[in-house]
Amino acid sequence: MHKLGRGHRDKVQQFMTITGASEKIALQALKASDWHLEGAFDFFYSQPHIKSYTDTTRLEELYNRYKDPYTDMILVDGITLLCNDLQVDPQDIVMLVVSWHMKASTMCEYSKEEFFIGLQALGIDSLEKFRERIPFMRSELKDEQKFHEIYNFAFGWAKEKGQKSLALDTAIGMWQLLFAEKQWPLVDHWCQFLQARHNKAISRDTWSQLLEFARTIDPALSNYDAEGAWPYLIDEFVEYLNENGIIQNGQFSDRSQK
Amino acid sequence: MSAQKKKAFQIEAFKHRVVVDPKYAEKTWKILEHAIHEIYNHNASGLSFEELYRNAYNMVLHKFGEKLYSGLVTTMTSHLKEISSSIEAAQGGLFLDELNRKWAEHNKAMQMIRDILMYMDRTFIPNTHKTPVHELGLNLWRDVVIHSSAIQTRLQAILLENVRRERSGEVIDRGLMRSITKMLMDLGPSVYQDDFEKHFLEVSADFYRLESQDFIESCDCGEYLKKAERRLNEEIERVSHYLDAKSEVKITNVVEKEMIENHMHRLVQMENSGLVNMIVDEKNQDLGRMYCLFRRVPNGLVLVRDVMTSYIRDTGKQLVTDPERLKDPVDFVQHLLDLKDKYDKIITSAFSNDKTFQNALNSSFEYFMNLNSRSPEFISLFVDDKLRKGLRGVTEEDVELVLDKVMMLFRYLQEKDVFEKYYKQHLAKRLLSGKTVSEDAERSLIVKLKTECGYQFTSKLEGMFTDMKTSQDTMQGFNARHGTDIADGPMLSVQVLTTGSWPTQPITTCNLPAEIRGICEKFRNYYLGTHTGRRLSWQTNMGTADLKATFGKGQKHELNVSTYQMCVLMLFNNADRLSYNEIEQATEIPASDLKRCLQSLACVKGKNVLRKEPMSKDIADTDTFLFNDKFTSKFFKVKIGTVAAQRESEPENQETRQRVEEDRKPQIEAAIVRIMKARRVLDHNNIVAEVTKQLQSRFLPNPVVIKKRIESLIEREFLERDKSDRKLYRYLA
């Protein structure tokens, strides 16, 4: 604030009073509109409305409720409590979306910074607001672009720290969760195939390419191109489907063996 | 001077017309007409050339050329009609004779007439664009005589009949035929063609169609081809004797089509005598004939080549998948070489070294040789056998011949890196056991391999030779230094092997007998004293030893054994009987090697310097071994060590194959990185193609393996996928 000229400072004040936004947001909006108040308002209101004012003190309170007694992080117990408070199952996929907003680095723990970043981005500073946001977060999964980002985020988040690849069991769990949302018919066969034939960790490339595969190739594999530079694991999966008669003559017969 | 324009100088014609006697023309014509008659009646001698010429001249001069010309036409026509009748009247064989005679006469007459009418020919005729006399004579002959309804068909029929008779073996008057066909040609190219040639070709086609049908039912392939060749030559000869030269290619086409092209497939596939049988029985003459004849027809050679190729591929495939044949690798490879020789000979002598056939042969060999994944191993075993004993006493040139032939087979291999692996193993054994027939031959082969595959292929092999040489020098140095203090003990000879050059061996050691340990230590110290920063380990699984043994009744023998065998045997200096476990403990030889070693010492007839209790074939942990006092042998020197290269057992083969696959991975990765570094961005299919191209001189990479390597490189962040096009890869610097 001190570096700004008088006129600018006034505008920032005005902006903050009218919109209730934080100083940072005000500066952002005014810079974007070249210090015209009208334009800044347009800019502000065209943004997703979640950039509303969050009270840092209340965030601090919230954080302390869940934080682990011995470390400055929210760990498993804290997360469980949070889920209870939100009336959401800890396994619910919406928690993944929350973690995505937080840009959390690893599952089952949130650093203070991550917690703050995430909730501020969502415009949450109380449990009620948090609960209100949940339907919105669920809706984000329906957005193609966002789902893509969340999916790819999930790989880094779900894997062990310091590992390059994702353990198979974790991967399968994640896939089942994600594709319950996305509705990919072959997800069960894919998981069975991996358990039967692969038994090794999943590489990042395979993870991200699988989404492409699920999105672009139809379940009867009619548009699958063997020369399509798919990861070899996916090629093997196709072979597996053909061998076991799941895909016959370009028809997908859903004889799912549980 | 007139004021008008100057007029050009003029000559005026006579004001009066020169009146000529109207009957003059008629009279003159009559003279000439008479002359023409006389000429045709062979009475020309009584005529005066000068007078006739003058008369003709005058007629033309006085503008009676038209009368002269038309008179000529009429007169000649009527004469020719008479001639025509007389020819028609001729019977049977005399017809051609008569025609020929009359033709000659007509020509003579025409000459005379033209001479007489030369002035008209030179002036009136060109001015009025009429047909010149000579040509007129020909045309009239053609129209009146040749194309008269009676003569035309008859002429044609007789000519064709003559040809037919000649084809059936009769002798005909060729001179007469020649004259007649010449006549037709003189009358105009279309006359010869329309009146004779066209029908000649048709009739010939029918004739040969029938004949070939008849032959093909009654003859085998070789005989048929002989007959076809004969007919073809006959026709060529016929043309040269009495037909227009331009007819040659037309009639040969007819023969080729009817006799060869129409029966091509049937001939080639003919049972018991077709192409395949000819190849099997090496009927090179017949094959040569087939080549020459089939070359003349479209796709004839293609057919021959295709049938030959599939035959070679099928028999080759059978050969390489026949388990009986595969039992003896040396024999197998020799058989391949013999086959190649046979086909080469056929191509050289019968197919005039045709390059397309050479290529077909090469591609066939390449195809079936690579059907058997053990071909590289077998070729190396073949070479091993030759270099061990097969080439003993053979001249240098012959050695080169054999090696060149081996190189030829080597070129067909797709998996040259597998060959390299085996060759290294076999060469190591040869060098270490000192069993190579000729070092020159060994080096010669290395040079050939280097020329073919580049120095990287052979650098390690050359390293092995260098090691051998260096070891000799080392031993000299060792003996010079320690000569005196080791004179009483066992004699040691060491080959020092550089790890990278020699085939990788698992490091195995065993307990060397006490008698040996001393000198081995001395050597180690000597070597490490002269070379710093090196490590030595005894490869006890690769050495040999010569032992002097004395048996029960005092028979002395010299035993040539492996190092392991030596360790075992030396134990019996201090004990008469030992159990398996005791031996194992004392020598610390790995179990599988120990069992093999004991088996060769105790269970092989003629080499059983040990006795085993119980006397079973196999070695069990509970067995006991005794020194065999009663051992006898015809030879003083008994060879017991098993060092010769043999074809691998199945599990060994699997292992080698696995190692080869492992070796290929880094090579593929290196190729991918090289390519991506240069291209920066490339799509999947192109990478696969480029990698294959780069590596094909060593082996054929599997596209699936390439894909896995790409993924591994993505994982290790050498490459990444393009964000928008998932088939594109990018190089990450």
mmCIF file of N, CA and C in Angstrom, chain B residues 342-448:
data_model
loop_
_atom_site.group_PDB
_atom_site.id
_atom_site.type_symbol
_atom_site.label_atom_id
_atom_site.label_comp_id
_atom_site.label_asym_id
_atom_site.label_seq_id
_atom_site.Cartn_x
_atom_site.Cartn_y
_atom_site.Cartn_z
ATOM 1 N N LYS B 342 24.401 -75.379 -54.734
ATOM 2 C CA LYS B 342 23.597 -75.958 -55.809
ATOM 3 C C LYS B 342 22.786 -74.893 -56.528
ATOM 4 N N TYR B 343 22.126 -74.038 -55.754
ATOM 5 C CA TYR B 343 21.303 -73.013 -56.382
ATOM 6 C C TYR B 343 22.153 -72.001 -57.132
ATOM 7 N N ASP B 344 23.308 -71.682 -56.560
ATOM 8 C CA ASP B 344 24.193 -70.743 -57.252
ATOM 9 C C ASP B 344 24.573 -71.285 -58.604
ATOM 10 N N LYS B 345 24.865 -72.585 -58.626
ATOM 11 C CA LYS B 345 25.275 -73.188 -59.886
ATOM 12 C C LYS B 345 24.142 -73.116 -60.910
ATOM 13 N N ILE B 346 22.946 -73.399 -60.447
ATOM 14 C CA ILE B 346 21.810 -73.336 -61.362
ATOM 15 C C ILE B 346 21.662 -71.933 -61.932
ATOM 16 N N ILE B 347 21.771 -70.943 -61.045
ATOM 17 C CA ILE B 347 21.567 -69.581 -61.522
ATOM 18 C C ILE B 347 22.669 -69.174 -62.496
ATOM 19 N N THR B 348 23.887 -69.624 -62.209
ATOM 20 C CA THR B 348 24.986 -69.247 -63.098
ATOM 21 C C THR B 348 24.873 -69.952 -64.440
ATOM 22 N N SER B 349 24.646 -71.273 -64.399
ATOM 23 C CA SER B 349 24.715 -71.980 -65.672
ATOM 24 C C SER B 349 23.405 -71.957 -66.439
ATOM 25 N N ALA B 350 22.288 -71.995 -65.760
ATOM 26 C CA ALA B 350 21.030 -72.079 -66.494
ATOM 27 C C ALA B 350 20.319 -70.736 -66.617
ATOM 28 N N PHE B 351 20.466 -69.876 -65.590
ATOM 29 C CA PHE B 351 19.702 -68.635 -65.633
ATOM 30 C C PHE B 351 20.586 -67.442 -65.966
ATOM 31 N N SER B 352 21.678 -67.730 -66.607
ATOM 32 C CA SER B 352 22.663 -66.717 -67.032
ATOM 33 C C SER B 352 22.856 -65.619 -65.991
ATOM 34 N N ASN B 353 23.037 -66.040 -64.744
ATOM 35 C CA ASN B 353 23.377 -65.111 -63.670
ATOM 36 C C ASN B 353 22.395 -63.950 -63.507
ATOM 37 N N ASP B 354 21.170 -64.195 -63.848
ATOM 38 C CA ASP B 354 20.142 -63.149 -63.772
ATOM 39 C C ASP B 354 20.049 -62.570 -62.359
ATOM 40 N N LYS B 355 20.193 -61.269 -62.278
ATOM 41 C CA LYS B 355 20.252 -60.627 -60.975
ATOM 42 C C LYS B 355 18.962 -60.805 -60.182
ATOM 43 N N THR B 356 17.831 -60.775 -60.870
ATOM 44 C CA THR B 356 16.578 -60.915 -60.126
ATOM 45 C C THR B 356 16.484 -62.281 -59.479
ATOM 46 N N PHE B 357 17.050 -63.292 -60.129
ATOM 47 C CA PHE B 357 17.031 -64.623 -59.535
ATOM 48 C C PHE B 357 17.965 -64.683 -58.344
ATOM 49 N N GLN B 358 19.121 -64.034 -58.483
ATOM 50 C CA GLN B 358 20.049 -63.960 -57.358
ATOM 51 C C GLN B 358 19.359 -63.358 -56.149
ATOM 52 N N ASN B 359 18.665 -62.236 -56.397
ATOM 53 C CA ASN B 359 17.983 -61.563 -55.299
ATOM 54 C C ASN B 359 16.920 -62.439 -54.680
ATOM 55 N N ALA B 360 16.181 -63.154 -55.542
ATOM 56 C CA ALA B 360 15.137 -64.034 -55.015
ATOM 57 C C ALA B 360 15.757 -65.114 -54.133
ATOM 58 N N LEU B 361 16.892 -65.643 -54.559
ATOM 59 C CA LEU B 361 17.563 -66.676 -53.775
ATOM 60 C C LEU B 361 18.001 -66.119 -52.429
ATOM 61 N N ASN B 362 18.612 -64.938 -52.467
ATOM 62 C CA ASN B 362 19.077 -64.323 -51.226
ATOM 63 C C ASN B 362 17.939 -64.078 -50.259
ATOM 64 N N SER B 363 16.835 -63.566 -50.784
ATOM 65 C CA SER B 363 15.746 -63.247 -49.858
ATOM 66 C C SER B 363 15.130 -64.527 -49.304
ATOM 67 N N SER B 364 15.117 -65.596 -50.121
ATOM 68 C CA SER B 364 14.578 -66.860 -49.607
ATOM 69 C C SER B 364 15.435 -67.411 -48.481
ATOM 70 N N PHE B 365 16.751 -67.383 -48.694
ATOM 71 C CA PHE B 365 17.644 -67.875 -47.642
ATOM 72 C C PHE B 365 17.481 -67.052 -46.385
ATOM 73 N N GLU B 366 17.427 -65.748 -46.582
ATOM 74 C CA GLU B 366 17.274 -64.885 -45.411
ATOM 75 C C GLU B 366 15.975 -65.235 -44.683
ATOM 76 N N TYR B 367 14.938 -65.479 -45.443
ATOM 77 C CA TYR B 367 13.651 -65.817 -44.841
ATOM 78 C C TYR B 367 13.739 -67.069 -43.983
ATOM 79 N N PHE B 368 14.181 -68.194 -44.562
ATOM 80 C CA PHE B 368 14.031 -69.420 -43.778
ATOM 81 C C PHE B 368 15.123 -69.600 -42.743
ATOM 82 N N MET B 369 16.303 -69.011 -43.015
ATOM 83 C CA MET B 369 17.341 -69.153 -41.999
ATOM 84 C C MET B 369 16.939 -68.493 -40.703
ATOM 85 N N ASN B 370 16.223 -67.393 -40.816
ATOM 86 C CA ASN B 370 15.835 -66.688 -39.599
ATOM 87 C C ASN B 370 14.591 -67.273 -38.950
ATOM 88 N N LEU B 371 14.010 -68.306 -39.582
ATOM 89 C CA LEU B 371 12.876 -68.959 -38.944
ATOM 90 C C LEU B 371 13.336 -69.731 -37.721
ATOM 91 N N ASN B 372 14.561 -70.219 -37.787
ATOM 92 C CA ASN B 372 15.094 -70.946 -36.645
ATOM 93 C C ASN B 372 15.963 -70.010 -35.828
ATOM 94 N N SER B 373 15.538 -69.789 -34.566
ATOM 95 C CA SER B 373 16.265 -68.804 -33.776
ATOM 96 C C SER B 373 17.651 -69.285 -33.388
ATOM 97 N N ARG B 374 17.960 -70.548 -33.637
ATOM 98 C CA ARG B 374 19.283 -71.045 -33.241
ATOM 99 C C ARG B 374 20.276 -71.019 -34.393
ATOM 100 N N SER B 375 19.849 -70.494 -35.530
ATOM 101 C CA SER B 375 20.784 -70.427 -36.663
ATOM 102 C C SER B 375 22.092 -69.736 -36.316
ATOM 103 N N PRO B 376 22.069 -68.596 -35.613
ATOM 104 C CA PRO B 376 23.348 -67.950 -35.312
ATOM 105 C C PRO B 376 24.263 -68.862 -34.503
ATOM 106 N N GLU B 377 23.681 -69.563 -33.524
ATOM 107 C CA GLU B 377 24.487 -70.459 -32.694
ATOM 108 C C GLU B 377 25.107 -71.553 -33.551
ATOM 109 N N PHE B 378 24.301 -72.107 -34.451
ATOM 110 C CA PHE B 378 24.789 -73.219 -35.257
ATOM 111 C C PHE B 378 25.895 -72.803 -36.203
ATOM 112 N N ILE B 379 25.758 -71.608 -36.751
ATOM 113 C CA ILE B 379 26.806 -71.175 -37.667
ATOM 114 C C ILE B 379 28.103 -71.002 -36.894
ATOM 115 N N SER B 380 28.006 -70.478 -35.662
ATOM 116 C CA SER B 380 29.213 -70.330 -34.857
ATOM 117 C C SER B 380 29.813 -71.696 -34.534
ATOM 118 N N LEU B 381 28.973 -72.674 -34.261
ATOM 119 C CA LEU B 381 29.473 -74.026 -33.973
ATOM 120 C C LEU B 381 30.162 -74.611 -35.201
ATOM 121 N N PHE B 382 29.597 -74.327 -36.363
ATOM 122 C CA PHE B 382 30.206 -74.808 -37.596
ATOM 123 C C PHE B 382 31.601 -74.231 -37.750
ATOM 124 N N VAL B 383 31.702 -72.932 -37.554
ATOM 125 C CA VAL B 383 32.999 -72.272 -37.655
ATOM 126 C C VAL B 383 33.953 -72.858 -36.617
ATOM 127 N N ASP B 384 33.431 -73.087 -35.417
ATOM 128 C CA ASP B 384 34.247 -73.644 -34.346
ATOM 129 C C ASP B 384 34.814 -74.989 -34.762
ATOM 130 N N ASP B 385 33.945 -75.803 -35.350
ATOM 131 C CA ASP B 385 34.395 -77.125 -35.774
ATOM 132 C C ASP B 385 35.486 -77.005 -36.837
ATOM 133 N N LYS B 386 35.278 -76.117 -37.786
ATOM 134 C CA LYS B 386 36.265 -75.949 -38.852
ATOM 135 C C LYS B 386 37.591 -75.473 -38.297
ATOM 136 N N LEU B 387 37.508 -74.524 -37.376
ATOM 137 C CA LEU B 387 38.749 -73.948 -36.888
ATOM 138 C C LEU B 387 39.453 -74.852 -35.891
ATOM 139 N N ARG B 388 38.713 -75.814 -35.350
ATOM 140 C CA ARG B 388 39.334 -76.771 -34.463
ATOM 141 C C ARG B 388 40.007 -77.880 -35.214
ATOM 142 N N LYS B 389 39.278 -78.453 -36.163
ATOM 143 C CA LYS B 389 39.894 -79.578 -36.855
ATOM 144 C C LYS B 389 39.580 -79.614 -38.329
ATOM 145 N N GLY B 390 38.405 -79.110 -38.724
ATOM 146 C CA GLY B 390 37.968 -79.272 -40.107
ATOM 147 C C GLY B 390 38.929 -78.708 -41.123
ATOM 148 N N LEU B 391 39.645 -77.655 -40.754
ATOM 149 C CA LEU B 391 40.488 -77.025 -41.751
ATOM 150 C C LEU B 391 41.941 -77.441 -41.625
ATOM 151 N N ARG B 392 42.167 -78.499 -40.869
ATOM 152 C CA ARG B 392 43.549 -78.951 -40.720
ATOM 153 C C ARG B 392 44.063 -79.420 -42.056
ATOM 154 N N GLY B 393 45.247 -78.948 -42.418
ATOM 155 C CA GLY B 393 45.863 -79.450 -43.640
ATOM 156 C C GLY B 393 45.240 -78.915 -44.910
ATOM 157 N N VAL B 394 44.395 -77.902 -44.777
ATOM 158 C CA VAL B 394 43.767 -77.362 -45.984
ATOM 159 C C VAL B 394 44.584 -76.168 -46.457
ATOM 160 N N THR B 395 44.660 -75.981 -47.768
ATOM 161 C CA THR B 395 45.464 -74.869 -48.286
ATOM 162 C C THR B 395 44.825 -73.532 -47.914
ATOM 163 N N GLU B 396 45.676 -72.529 -47.966
ATOM 164 C CA GLU B 396 45.212 -71.204 -47.558
ATOM 165 C C GLU B 396 44.053 -70.730 -48.414
ATOM 166 N N GLU B 397 44.118 -71.011 -49.718
ATOM 167 C CA GLU B 397 43.027 -70.530 -50.594
ATOM 168 C C GLU B 397 41.720 -71.211 -50.237
ATOM 169 N N ASP B 398 41.808 -72.519 -49.979
ATOM 170 C CA ASP B 398 40.590 -73.243 -49.652
ATOM 171 C C ASP B 398 40.015 -72.790 -48.326
ATOM 172 N N VAL B 399 40.907 -72.443 -47.404
ATOM 173 C CA VAL B 399 40.435 -71.914 -46.126
ATOM 174 C C VAL B 399 39.633 -70.644 -46.384
ATOM 175 N N GLU B 400 40.201 -69.769 -47.207
ATOM 176 C CA GLU B 400 39.495 -68.523 -47.535
ATOM 177 C C GLU B 400 38.145 -68.803 -48.156
ATOM 178 N N LEU B 401 38.087 -69.809 -49.026
ATOM 179 C CA LEU B 401 36.816 -70.149 -49.676
ATOM 180 C C LEU B 401 35.767 -70.528 -48.649
ATOM 181 N N VAL B 402 36.170 -71.411 -47.724
ATOM 182 C CA VAL B 402 35.217 -71.850 -46.712
ATOM 183 C C VAL B 402 34.745 -70.668 -45.871
ATOM 184 N N LEU B 403 35.693 -69.836 -45.461
ATOM 185 C CA LEU B 403 35.327 -68.704 -44.617
ATOM 186 C C LEU B 403 34.421 -67.735 -45.365
ATOM 187 N N ASP B 404 34.694 -67.535 -46.662
ATOM 188 C CA ASP B 404 33.828 -66.638 -47.435
ATOM 189 C C ASP B 404 32.417 -67.178 -47.505
ATOM 190 N N LYS B 405 32.309 -68.478 -47.653
ATOM 191 C CA LYS B 405 30.968 -69.067 -47.715
ATOM 192 C C LYS B 405 30.257 -68.881 -46.386
ATOM 193 N N VAL B 406 31.009 -69.045 -45.297
ATOM 194 C CA VAL B 406 30.404 -68.839 -43.977
ATOM 195 C C VAL B 406 29.923 -67.399 -43.843
ATOM 196 N N MET B 407 30.729 -66.464 -44.320
ATOM 197 C CA MET B 407 30.342 -65.049 -44.250
ATOM 198 C C MET B 407 29.050 -64.814 -45.004
ATOM 199 N N MET B 408 28.891 -65.520 -46.092
ATOM 200 C CA MET B 408 27.698 -65.366 -46.901
ATOM 201 C C MET B 408 26.466 -65.763 -46.102
ATOM 202 N N LEU B 409 26.573 -66.877 -45.373
ATOM 203 C CA LEU B 409 25.456 -67.274 -44.530
ATOM 204 C C LEU B 409 25.260 -66.267 -43.406
ATOM 205 N N PHE B 410 26.378 -65.783 -42.885
ATOM 206 C CA PHE B 410 26.302 -64.804 -41.801
ATOM 207 C C PHE B 410 25.494 -63.591 -42.223
ATOM 208 N N ARG B 411 25.677 -63.164 -43.444
ATOM 209 C CA ARG B 411 24.958 -61.974 -43.906
ATOM 210 C C ARG B 411 23.465 -62.148 -43.872
ATOM 211 N N TYR B 412 23.004 -63.397 -44.010
ATOM 212 C CA TYR B 412 21.564 -63.625 -44.005
ATOM 213 C C TYR B 412 20.962 -63.510 -42.616
ATOM 214 N N LEU B 413 21.800 -63.565 -41.588
ATOM 215 C CA LEU B 413 21.266 -63.573 -40.232
ATOM 216 C C LEU B 413 20.693 -62.220 -39.872
ATOM 217 N N GLN B 414 19.506 -62.262 -39.257
ATOM 218 C CA GLN B 414 18.962 -61.006 -38.764
ATOM 219 C C GLN B 414 19.505 -60.703 -37.378
ATOM 220 N N GLU B 415 19.796 -61.779 -36.633
ATOM 221 C CA GLU B 415 20.236 -61.556 -35.252
ATOM 222 C C GLU B 415 21.741 -61.708 -35.147
ATOM 223 N N LYS B 416 22.433 -60.754 -35.724
ATOM 224 C CA LYS B 416 23.881 -60.864 -35.745
ATOM 225 C C LYS B 416 24.473 -60.731 -34.356
ATOM 226 N N ASP B 417 23.742 -60.057 -33.451
ATOM 227 C CA ASP B 417 24.313 -59.915 -32.107
ATOM 228 C C ASP B 417 24.303 -61.256 -31.371
ATOM 229 N N VAL B 418 23.350 -62.104 -31.687
ATOM 230 C CA VAL B 418 23.336 -63.438 -31.070
ATOM 231 C C VAL B 418 24.542 -64.226 -31.547
ATOM 232 N N PHE B 419 24.816 -64.116 -32.849
ATOM 233 C CA PHE B 419 25.996 -64.790 -33.379
ATOM 234 C C PHE B 419 27.236 -64.312 -32.652
ATOM 235 N N GLU B 420 27.321 -63.004 -32.455
ATOM 236 C CA GLU B 420 28.507 -62.444 -31.810
ATOM 237 C C GLU B 420 28.710 -63.052 -30.435
ATOM 238 N N LYS B 421 27.599 -63.212 -29.702
ATOM 239 C CA LYS B 421 27.701 -63.772 -28.361
ATOM 240 C C LYS B 421 28.274 -65.178 -28.392
ATOM 241 N N TYR B 422 27.719 -66.001 -29.266
ATOM 242 C CA TYR B 422 28.180 -67.380 -29.320
ATOM 243 C C TYR B 422 29.598 -67.461 -29.841
ATOM 244 N N TYR B 423 29.874 -66.664 -30.836
ATOM 245 C CA TYR B 423 31.203 -66.708 -31.424
ATOM 246 C C TYR B 423 32.252 -66.375 -30.366
ATOM 247 N N LYS B 424 31.934 -65.391 -29.549
ATOM 248 C CA LYS B 424 32.859 -65.017 -28.481
ATOM 249 C C LYS B 424 33.091 -66.190 -27.530
ATOM 250 N N GLN B 425 31.991 -66.843 -27.162
ATOM 251 C CA GLN B 425 32.121 -67.978 -26.240
ATOM 252 C C GLN B 425 32.996 -69.059 -26.846
ATOM 253 N N HIS B 426 32.690 -69.404 -28.091
ATOM 254 C CA HIS B 426 33.404 -70.510 -28.715
ATOM 255 C C HIS B 426 34.860 -70.146 -28.951
ATOM 256 N N LEU B 427 35.072 -68.896 -29.328
ATOM 257 C CA LEU B 427 36.452 -68.464 -29.565
ATOM 258 C C LEU B 427 37.245 -68.532 -28.265
ATOM 259 N N ALA B 428 36.613 -68.099 -27.169
ATOM 260 C CA ALA B 428 37.294 -68.141 -25.873
ATOM 261 C C ALA B 428 37.756 -69.553 -25.562
ATOM 262 N N LYS B 429 36.841 -70.511 -25.775
ATOM 263 C CA LYS B 429 37.197 -71.902 -25.485
ATOM 264 C C LYS B 429 38.352 -72.371 -26.358
ATOM 265 N N ARG B 430 38.268 -71.974 -27.641
ATOM 266 C CA ARG B 430 39.324 -72.396 -28.553
ATOM 267 C C ARG B 430 40.659 -71.848 -28.121
ATOM 268 N N LEU B 431 40.664 -70.558 -27.802
ATOM 269 C CA LEU B 431 41.930 -69.921 -27.455
ATOM 270 C C LEU B 431 42.502 -70.506 -26.183
ATOM 271 N N LEU B 432 41.637 -70.665 -25.188
ATOM 272 C CA LEU B 432 42.140 -71.098 -23.884
ATOM 273 C C LEU B 432 42.593 -72.538 -23.902
ATOM 274 N N SER B 433 41.965 -73.354 -24.722
ATOM 275 C CA SER B 433 42.417 -74.743 -24.747
ATOM 276 C C SER B 433 43.480 -74.948 -25.804
ATOM 277 N N GLY B 434 43.845 -73.869 -26.477
ATOM 278 C CA GLY B 434 44.907 -73.956 -27.462
ATOM 279 C C GLY B 434 44.538 -74.823 -28.643
ATOM 280 N N LYS B 435 43.249 -74.894 -28.934
ATOM 281 C CA LYS B 435 42.806 -75.885 -29.900
ATOM 282 C C LYS B 435 42.489 -75.320 -31.269
ATOM 283 N N THR B 436 43.123 -74.205 -31.625
ATOM 284 C CA THR B 436 42.758 -73.707 -32.935
ATOM 285 C C THR B 436 43.757 -74.175 -33.987
ATOM 286 N N VAL B 437 43.215 -74.525 -35.134
ATOM 287 C CA VAL B 437 44.015 -75.128 -36.189
ATOM 288 C C VAL B 437 45.005 -74.134 -36.784
ATOM 289 N N SER B 438 44.532 -72.911 -36.973
ATOM 290 C CA SER B 438 45.416 -71.953 -37.614
ATOM 291 C C SER B 438 45.063 -70.558 -37.144
ATOM 292 N N GLU B 439 46.039 -69.913 -36.549
ATOM 293 C CA GLU B 439 45.729 -68.566 -36.065
ATOM 294 C C GLU B 439 45.455 -67.624 -37.227
ATOM 295 N N ASP B 440 46.099 -67.879 -38.345
ATOM 296 C CA ASP B 440 45.849 -67.050 -39.530
ATOM 297 C C ASP B 440 44.398 -67.128 -39.949
ATOM 298 N N ALA B 441 43.853 -68.349 -39.930
ATOM 299 C CA ALA B 441 42.457 -68.514 -40.326
ATOM 300 C C ALA B 441 41.549 -67.749 -39.371
ATOM 301 N N GLU B 442 41.877 -67.840 -38.052
ATOM 302 C CA GLU B 442 41.062 -67.110 -37.064
ATOM 303 C C GLU B 442 41.068 -65.619 -37.380
ATOM 304 N N ARG B 443 42.263 -65.105 -37.574
ATOM 305 C CA ARG B 443 42.368 -63.662 -37.811
ATOM 306 C C ARG B 443 41.694 -63.265 -39.113
ATOM 307 N N SER B 444 41.807 -64.120 -40.101
ATOM 308 C CA SER B 444 41.181 -63.820 -41.382
ATOM 309 C C SER B 444 39.675 -63.662 -41.224
ATOM 310 N N LEU B 445 39.087 -64.547 -40.432
ATOM 311 C CA LEU B 445 37.640 -64.455 -40.235
ATOM 312 C C LEU B 445 37.272 -63.176 -39.492
ATOM 313 N N ILE B 446 38.099 -62.821 -38.507
ATOM 314 C CA ILE B 446 37.818 -61.579 -37.760
ATOM 315 C C ILE B 446 37.827 -60.387 -38.723
ATOM 316 N N VAL B 447 38.810 -60.383 -39.611
ATOM 317 C CA VAL B 447 38.892 -59.279 -40.571
ATOM 318 C C VAL B 447 37.631 -59.216 -41.417
ATOM 319 N N LYS B 448 37.172 -60.397 -41.860
ATOM 320 C CA LYS B 448 35.958 -60.404 -42.683
ATOM 321 C C LYS B 448 34.758 -59.860 -41.904
#
